[in-house]
Short mmCIF file of C-alpha atoms and ligand atoms in Angstrom, two decimals:
data_model
loop_
_atom_site.label_atom_id
_atom_site.label_comp_id
_atom_site.label_asym_id
_atom_site.label_seq_id
_atom_site.Cartn_x
_atom_site.Cartn_y
_atom_site.Cartn_z
CA MET A 80 0.10 0.04 0.07
CA SER A 81 1.44 3.19 -0.91
CA GLU A 82 1.72 5.82 1.72
CA GLU A 83 -0.98 8.33 0.20
CA SER A 84 -3.33 5.49 -0.42
CA ALA A 85 -6.66 5.58 1.26
CA GLU A 86 -6.88 5.25 4.78
CA PRO A 87 -6.93 1.46 6.15
CA THR A 88 -9.17 -0.61 8.62
CA VAL A 89 -7.77 0.36 12.12
CA PRO A 90 -8.56 -2.51 14.35
CA ASN A 91 -10.47 -1.58 17.60
CA GLY A 92 -8.55 -0.45 20.39
CA LEU A 93 -5.89 0.83 18.34
CA THR A 94 -4.89 4.29 17.45
CA LEU A 95 -3.13 5.19 13.97
CA ALA A 96 -1.53 8.27 14.06
CA ARG A 97 -0.12 9.93 10.77
CA ASP A 98 1.40 13.13 11.81
CA LEU A 99 2.43 14.71 15.15
CA GLU A 100 -0.34 16.23 16.00
CA GLU A 101 -2.57 13.16 15.86
CA LEU A 102 0.24 11.54 17.93
CA THR A 103 0.43 14.13 20.29
CA PHE A 104 -3.07 13.77 21.23
CA SER A 105 -3.47 10.17 20.71
CA PRO A 106 -4.69 8.22 24.17
CA GLY A 107 -1.94 7.93 26.73
CA VAL A 108 0.47 9.42 24.75
CA GLY A 109 -0.24 13.13 25.22
CA ASP A 110 -0.63 12.73 28.87
CA ALA A 111 2.71 10.85 28.95
CA LEU A 112 4.57 13.27 26.96
CA GLN A 113 4.02 16.02 29.87
CA ALA A 114 5.30 13.39 32.18
CA ALA A 115 9.23 13.05 32.86
CA PRO A 116 9.85 10.21 32.08
CA ALA A 117 7.18 9.68 29.84
CA PRO A 118 5.99 5.91 30.28
CA ILE A 119 6.15 5.01 26.68
CA GLY A 120 7.84 1.98 25.36
CA PHE A 121 8.73 2.66 21.51
CA VAL A 122 9.66 0.32 18.64
CA PRO A 123 10.65 2.14 15.61
CA THR A 124 10.06 -0.54 12.43
CA MET A 125 10.08 0.29 8.69
CA GLY A 126 6.95 -2.09 8.40
CA ALA A 127 6.40 -5.44 6.86
CA LEU A 128 5.98 -6.57 10.36
CA HIS A 129 6.48 -10.29 11.10
CA ALA A 130 7.37 -12.46 14.58
CA GLY A 131 10.76 -10.84 15.01
CA HIS A 132 8.88 -7.05 15.46
CA ALA A 133 6.15 -8.65 17.51
CA ALA A 134 8.95 -10.09 19.86
CA LEU A 135 10.15 -6.21 20.36
CA ILE A 136 6.50 -5.01 20.77
CA GLU A 137 5.45 -7.84 23.43
CA ARG A 138 8.67 -7.02 25.06
CA ALA A 139 7.75 -3.51 25.03
CA ALA A 140 4.36 -3.95 26.40
CA GLU A 141 5.10 -6.46 29.17
CA ALA A 142 8.18 -3.55 30.20
CA MET A 143 5.14 -0.92 29.90
CA SER A 144 2.66 -3.22 31.93
CA ARG A 145 4.91 -3.28 35.13
CA ARG A 146 4.55 0.70 34.58
CA LYS A 147 1.13 2.37 35.55
CA GLY A 148 -0.53 3.58 32.52
CA GLY A 149 2.30 2.95 30.54
CA THR A 150 2.04 3.32 26.33
CA VAL A 151 3.61 1.17 23.55
CA VAL A 152 4.27 3.19 20.47
CA VAL A 153 5.10 1.50 17.27
CA SER A 154 6.31 3.44 14.30
CA ILE A 155 6.27 2.21 10.80
CA PHE A 156 8.00 4.59 8.47
CA VAL A 157 10.45 3.15 5.44
CA ASN A 158 13.06 6.18 6.01
CA PRO A 159 14.29 7.19 2.51
CA THR A 160 17.62 8.43 4.15
CA GLN A 161 18.84 5.24 4.83
CA PHE A 162 18.48 3.70 1.20
CA GLY A 163 21.46 3.99 -1.12
CA PRO A 164 20.82 4.72 -4.97
CA GLY A 165 19.96 1.13 -6.50
CA GLU A 166 18.91 -0.10 -3.22
CA ASP A 167 15.21 -1.63 -2.52
CA LEU A 168 13.70 1.69 -1.50
CA ASP A 169 10.87 1.60 -4.10
CA ARG A 170 9.90 -2.22 -3.97
CA TYR A 171 10.49 -2.40 -0.18
CA PRO A 172 7.36 -3.96 1.28
CA ARG A 173 4.51 -2.04 2.56
CA THR A 174 1.73 -4.07 4.30
CA LEU A 175 0.01 -1.26 6.60
CA GLU A 176 -3.32 -3.21 7.24
CA ALA A 177 -1.52 -6.29 8.23
CA ASP A 178 0.84 -4.52 10.25
CA LEU A 179 -1.99 -2.85 12.31
CA ARG A 180 -3.15 -6.20 13.01
CA LEU A 181 -0.04 -7.45 14.04
CA CYS A 182 0.65 -4.38 16.27
CA ARG A 183 -2.49 -4.91 18.38
CA GLU A 184 -2.20 -8.86 18.70
CA ALA A 185 1.36 -7.90 19.93
CA GLY A 186 0.08 -5.39 22.41
CA ALA A 187 0.69 -1.78 20.93
CA ASP A 188 -1.26 1.08 21.69
CA VAL A 189 -0.53 3.55 19.08
CA VAL A 190 1.11 3.47 15.71
CA PHE A 191 3.21 6.03 14.23
CA ALA A 192 3.06 6.06 10.81
CA PRO A 193 4.28 9.14 9.39
CA SER A 194 4.41 10.49 6.13
CA ALA A 195 7.97 11.34 4.46
CA ARG A 196 6.86 15.01 4.62
CA THR A 197 6.10 14.95 8.42
CA VAL A 198 9.46 13.58 8.81
CA TYR A 199 11.44 15.61 6.34
CA PRO A 200 8.95 18.90 5.88
CA ASP A 201 11.18 21.54 4.51
CA GLU A 202 11.81 19.96 0.98
CA HIS A 203 11.52 23.19 -0.17
CA LEU A 204 14.50 24.82 1.86
CA HIS A 205 16.88 22.21 2.06
CA PRO A 206 17.46 19.12 -0.33
CA GLY A 207 16.04 16.19 2.14
CA GLY A 208 13.52 18.35 3.77
CA ILE A 209 16.06 18.91 6.78
CA ALA A 210 18.59 20.77 7.63
CA ALA A 211 20.28 19.23 10.71
CA SER A 212 21.52 15.74 11.14
CA VAL A 213 23.42 13.63 13.37
CA ARG A 214 26.41 11.44 12.62
CA VAL A 215 27.99 8.69 14.61
CA GLY A 216 31.79 8.45 13.49
CA GLY A 217 34.55 6.60 13.69
CA PRO A 218 35.08 2.99 12.97
CA LEU A 219 32.13 1.71 13.82
CA THR A 220 30.26 3.19 11.33
CA GLU A 221 32.92 2.97 8.38
CA THR A 222 33.14 -0.93 8.90
CA LEU A 223 30.82 -3.91 7.86
CA GLU A 224 27.40 -2.48 6.63
CA GLY A 225 28.94 1.02 6.64
CA SER A 226 31.74 0.20 3.93
CA HIS A 227 29.02 -1.39 1.78
CA ARG A 228 26.06 1.15 2.40
CA PRO A 229 27.86 4.62 2.28
CA GLY A 230 25.80 7.17 4.36
CA HIS A 231 23.46 4.43 5.75
CA PHE A 232 23.91 5.14 9.24
CA ASP A 233 23.72 8.86 9.03
CA GLY A 234 20.15 8.34 7.40
CA VAL A 235 19.74 5.48 10.33
CA ALA A 236 21.13 7.71 13.52
CA THR A 237 19.13 10.97 12.30
CA VAL A 238 15.71 9.44 11.69
CA VAL A 239 16.01 7.26 14.99
CA LEU A 240 16.77 10.36 16.75
CA LYS A 241 14.08 12.29 15.57
CA LEU A 242 11.43 9.44 16.21
CA LEU A 243 13.03 9.26 19.76
CA ASN A 244 12.42 13.09 20.13
CA MET A 245 8.84 12.68 18.70
CA VAL A 246 7.90 9.78 20.72
CA ARG A 247 10.18 11.00 23.63
CA PRO A 248 9.99 7.23 25.24
CA ALA A 249 11.14 5.96 28.37
CA VAL A 250 12.56 3.01 26.68
CA ALA A 251 12.88 2.08 23.09
CA PHE A 252 13.55 -1.64 21.73
CA PHE A 253 16.13 -2.60 19.01
CA GLY A 254 16.78 -6.21 17.53
CA GLU A 255 20.07 -7.71 17.58
CA LYS A 256 19.35 -8.78 14.32
CA ASP A 257 20.64 -5.33 13.20
CA TRP A 258 23.92 -5.60 15.63
CA GLN A 259 25.75 -2.82 13.83
CA GLN A 260 22.76 -0.69 14.19
CA LEU A 261 22.00 -1.52 17.69
CA ALA A 262 25.95 -0.61 18.49
CA VAL A 263 25.47 3.01 16.25
CA VAL A 264 22.34 3.50 18.25
CA ARG A 265 23.79 2.99 21.85
CA THR A 266 26.58 4.74 20.92
CA MET A 267 24.54 8.14 19.91
CA ALA A 268 22.47 7.60 22.93
CA ASN A 269 25.72 7.44 25.37
CA ASP A 270 27.57 10.15 23.64
CA LEU A 271 24.72 12.62 23.36
CA ASN A 272 23.28 11.90 26.56
CA LEU A 273 19.72 10.85 25.16
CA PRO A 274 17.17 10.37 28.06
CA TYR A 275 15.88 7.29 26.54
CA LEU A 276 16.71 3.89 27.48
CA ILE A 277 17.70 1.35 24.81
CA GLU A 278 16.93 -1.96 25.15
CA SER A 279 17.89 -5.21 22.79
CA VAL A 280 15.96 -8.02 22.07
CA PRO A 281 17.45 -11.50 20.75
CA THR A 282 16.90 -12.21 16.99
CA VAL A 283 13.65 -14.21 16.13
CA ARG A 284 14.47 -17.23 13.68
CA ASP A 285 12.56 -19.58 11.43
CA ALA A 286 12.30 -23.53 12.41
CA ASP A 287 15.18 -23.65 10.23
CA GLY A 288 16.97 -21.05 11.82
CA LEU A 289 16.63 -18.22 9.15
CA ALA A 290 16.52 -14.80 10.93
CA LEU A 291 13.08 -13.22 10.39
CA SER A 292 13.53 -10.17 8.01
CA SER A 293 10.82 -7.98 6.07
CA ARG A 294 13.26 -8.93 3.02
CA ASN A 295 13.14 -12.63 3.20
CA ARG A 296 9.78 -12.11 1.26
CA TYR A 297 11.98 -11.47 -2.00
CA LEU A 298 13.31 -14.89 -1.85
CA SER A 299 11.93 -17.24 -4.28
CA PRO A 300 10.88 -20.94 -2.72
CA GLU A 301 14.49 -22.64 -4.02
CA GLN A 302 16.39 -19.45 -2.56
CA ARG A 303 14.56 -19.59 0.98
CA ALA A 304 15.42 -23.14 1.01
CA ALA A 305 19.16 -22.44 0.16
CA ALA A 306 19.14 -19.43 2.45
CA ALA A 307 19.01 -21.72 5.61
CA GLU A 308 23.06 -22.23 5.02
CA LEU A 309 23.38 -18.98 6.10
CA PRO A 310 22.30 -19.28 9.85
CA ALA A 311 24.05 -23.09 9.59
CA ALA A 312 27.38 -21.52 8.50
CA LEU A 313 27.37 -19.05 11.52
CA PHE A 314 26.15 -21.65 14.19
CA ALA A 315 29.24 -23.57 12.85
CA ALA A 316 31.57 -20.54 13.12
CA ARG A 317 30.24 -20.23 16.10
CA ALA A 318 31.05 -23.86 17.47
CA ALA A 319 34.48 -23.02 15.79
CA ILE A 320 35.24 -19.79 17.94
CA ALA A 321 34.20 -22.09 20.98
CA ALA A 322 36.39 -24.82 20.06
CA GLY A 323 39.52 -22.63 19.96
CA ASP A 324 39.72 -21.92 15.86
CA ALA A 325 41.40 -18.73 15.43
CA PRO A 326 38.91 -15.83 14.44
CA ALA A 327 40.85 -15.18 10.53
CA GLU A 328 40.98 -18.97 10.03
CA VAL A 329 36.60 -18.61 11.20
CA GLU A 330 36.35 -15.97 8.61
CA ARG A 331 37.88 -17.89 5.90
CA ALA A 332 36.00 -21.12 6.38
CA LEU A 333 32.52 -18.98 6.63
CA THR A 334 33.06 -17.26 3.57
CA ASP A 335 34.10 -20.38 1.72
CA ARG A 336 30.93 -21.95 2.79
CA LEU A 337 28.76 -19.48 2.22
CA SER A 338 30.20 -18.73 -1.38
CA ALA A 339 30.08 -22.67 -1.99
CA ALA A 340 26.21 -22.45 -1.20
CA GLY A 341 25.78 -19.79 -4.04
CA PHE A 342 26.05 -16.51 -1.90
CA ALA A 343 27.59 -13.72 -2.57
CA VAL A 344 29.45 -12.60 0.20
CA ASP A 345 30.24 -8.80 1.38
CA TYR A 346 31.43 -9.50 4.82
CA ALA A 347 32.08 -12.50 7.32
CA ALA A 348 33.47 -11.21 10.06
CA VAL A 349 34.58 -12.06 13.83
CA ARG A 350 34.48 -8.57 15.77
CA CYS A 351 34.50 -7.12 19.13
CA PRO A 352 30.63 -6.73 20.15
CA THR A 353 30.78 -3.33 21.06
CA THR A 354 33.32 -1.48 19.10
CA LEU A 355 33.03 -3.90 15.85
CA GLY A 356 36.75 -3.52 15.82
CA PRO A 357 39.17 -6.62 15.75
CA PRO A 358 38.53 -9.23 18.27
CA PRO A 359 40.69 -9.36 21.54
CA ALA A 360 44.25 -10.82 21.01
CA LYS A 361 43.84 -13.45 23.40
CA PRO A 362 41.24 -15.94 24.96
CA PRO A 363 38.70 -15.67 26.95
CA TYR A 364 36.52 -13.63 24.78
CA THR A 365 33.25 -13.00 23.55
CA VAL A 366 33.13 -11.87 19.88
CA ARG A 367 30.27 -11.20 17.44
CA ILE A 368 30.21 -12.85 14.17
CA LEU A 369 28.46 -10.92 11.52
CA VAL A 370 27.34 -11.84 8.37
CA ALA A 371 26.01 -9.54 5.28
CA ALA A 372 25.76 -11.78 1.90
CA LYS A 373 23.37 -12.04 -1.53
CA LEU A 374 21.25 -14.34 -2.62
CA GLY A 375 20.30 -13.74 -6.00
CA GLY A 376 18.98 -9.82 -5.88
CA THR A 377 18.09 -10.41 -2.10
CA ARG A 378 21.05 -8.86 0.69
CA LEU A 379 20.68 -10.96 4.09
CA ILE A 380 22.39 -9.85 7.16
CA ASP A 381 22.86 -11.88 10.36
CA ASN A 382 25.11 -12.42 13.35
CA VAL A 383 25.62 -14.39 16.27
CA ALA A 384 27.57 -14.36 19.79
CA ALA A 385 30.34 -16.75 20.10
CA THR A 386 32.75 -17.28 23.22
CA ARG A 387 35.72 -18.70 23.76
CA THR A 388 36.70 -19.84 27.22
CA ALA A 389 40.20 -20.76 26.93
P1 AMP B 501 13.03 -3.18 10.58
O1 AMP B 501 12.10 -3.23 10.18
O2 AMP B 501 13.99 -4.10 9.64
O3 AMP B 501 13.91 -1.74 10.54
O4 AMP B 501 13.49 -3.58 11.76
C1 AMP B 501 12.57 -2.68 13.15
C2 AMP B 501 13.26 -3.36 14.09
O5 AMP B 501 13.19 -4.86 14.23
C3 AMP B 501 14.91 -3.06 14.35
O6 AMP B 501 15.05 -3.01 15.68
C4 AMP B 501 15.48 -4.67 13.95
O7 AMP B 501 16.48 -4.98 14.46
C5 AMP B 501 14.26 -5.56 14.68
N1 AMP B 501 14.05 -6.78 13.87
C6 AMP B 501 14.03 -7.10 12.64
N2 AMP B 501 14.08 -8.47 12.34
C7 AMP B 501 14.30 -9.14 13.66
C8 AMP B 501 14.03 -10.24 13.97
N3 AMP B 501 14.11 -11.44 13.01
N4 AMP B 501 14.46 -10.91 15.51
C9 AMP B 501 14.02 -9.47 16.35
N5 AMP B 501 14.30 -8.53 15.98
C10 AMP B 501 14.65 -8.25 14.78
#
């Protein structure tokens, strides 16, 4: 559904807000925005929601039910500034009506689904619609996704900061599925002393191990079957680290296995979980193993933790 099309059916008990005014005056949000800290649990998404998103919303609902009057807000916004030229912005799946049902079932109270104009209002004044932005610099945003998707994390950091400031939640929830994004958001929150807690939620996987992703729906049935090799290779890499294989060796084996299975590997890296720099030289250590690989035209990313005790 395009964002300009007719208003969708909104399930009972859910408020759909399409601009800042509607958000501010939606039940629970208006009052909460006056209070400090606002008892709002916030889950930012790009829509095309699946059980991974539902896990975030359920976690937010659980956290908010412990706070009197807590409200769960989910944003659905396909943010153009985090897509590069030639990426899938135009064909990114838009399934608002089904998303609203999933939000309600998972425990959301408000869905904030703004138009691009609401988020980037001043197109006539500034290219891109805003003049200010935020940037997390340094190696964290230059490596891995940062080196394959130039400008991606600038778009992510800016839209996340804007959404946080619009919703002003007590807690915002992000998935471990996008590990580097989580690290970038945490760094932004720490470095700029943002008054929002950032919580992470483990990756939800299909029965065969494939991490749920809105982009999985691009896969043909054959590609979907082949995609299970990605988590299988990651889990094998995790076992190899635990067994004492050197990170560089594990990276090589992971790349070779995925290439042999028909993936075009962007990176397969064993890294420090927080800086995403090289892992410690000597065990014991816990590392993050991160992969991005294309299967046909679909780019998949995934990651797991791995620990070597001695
Ligand atoms: P997206 O809609 O892809 O921007 O994702 C919105 C949020 O959901 C991000 O914090 C993601 O990390 C998280 N997420 C996406 N897929 C999963 C998954 N399979 N398990 C847990 N969280 C996820």
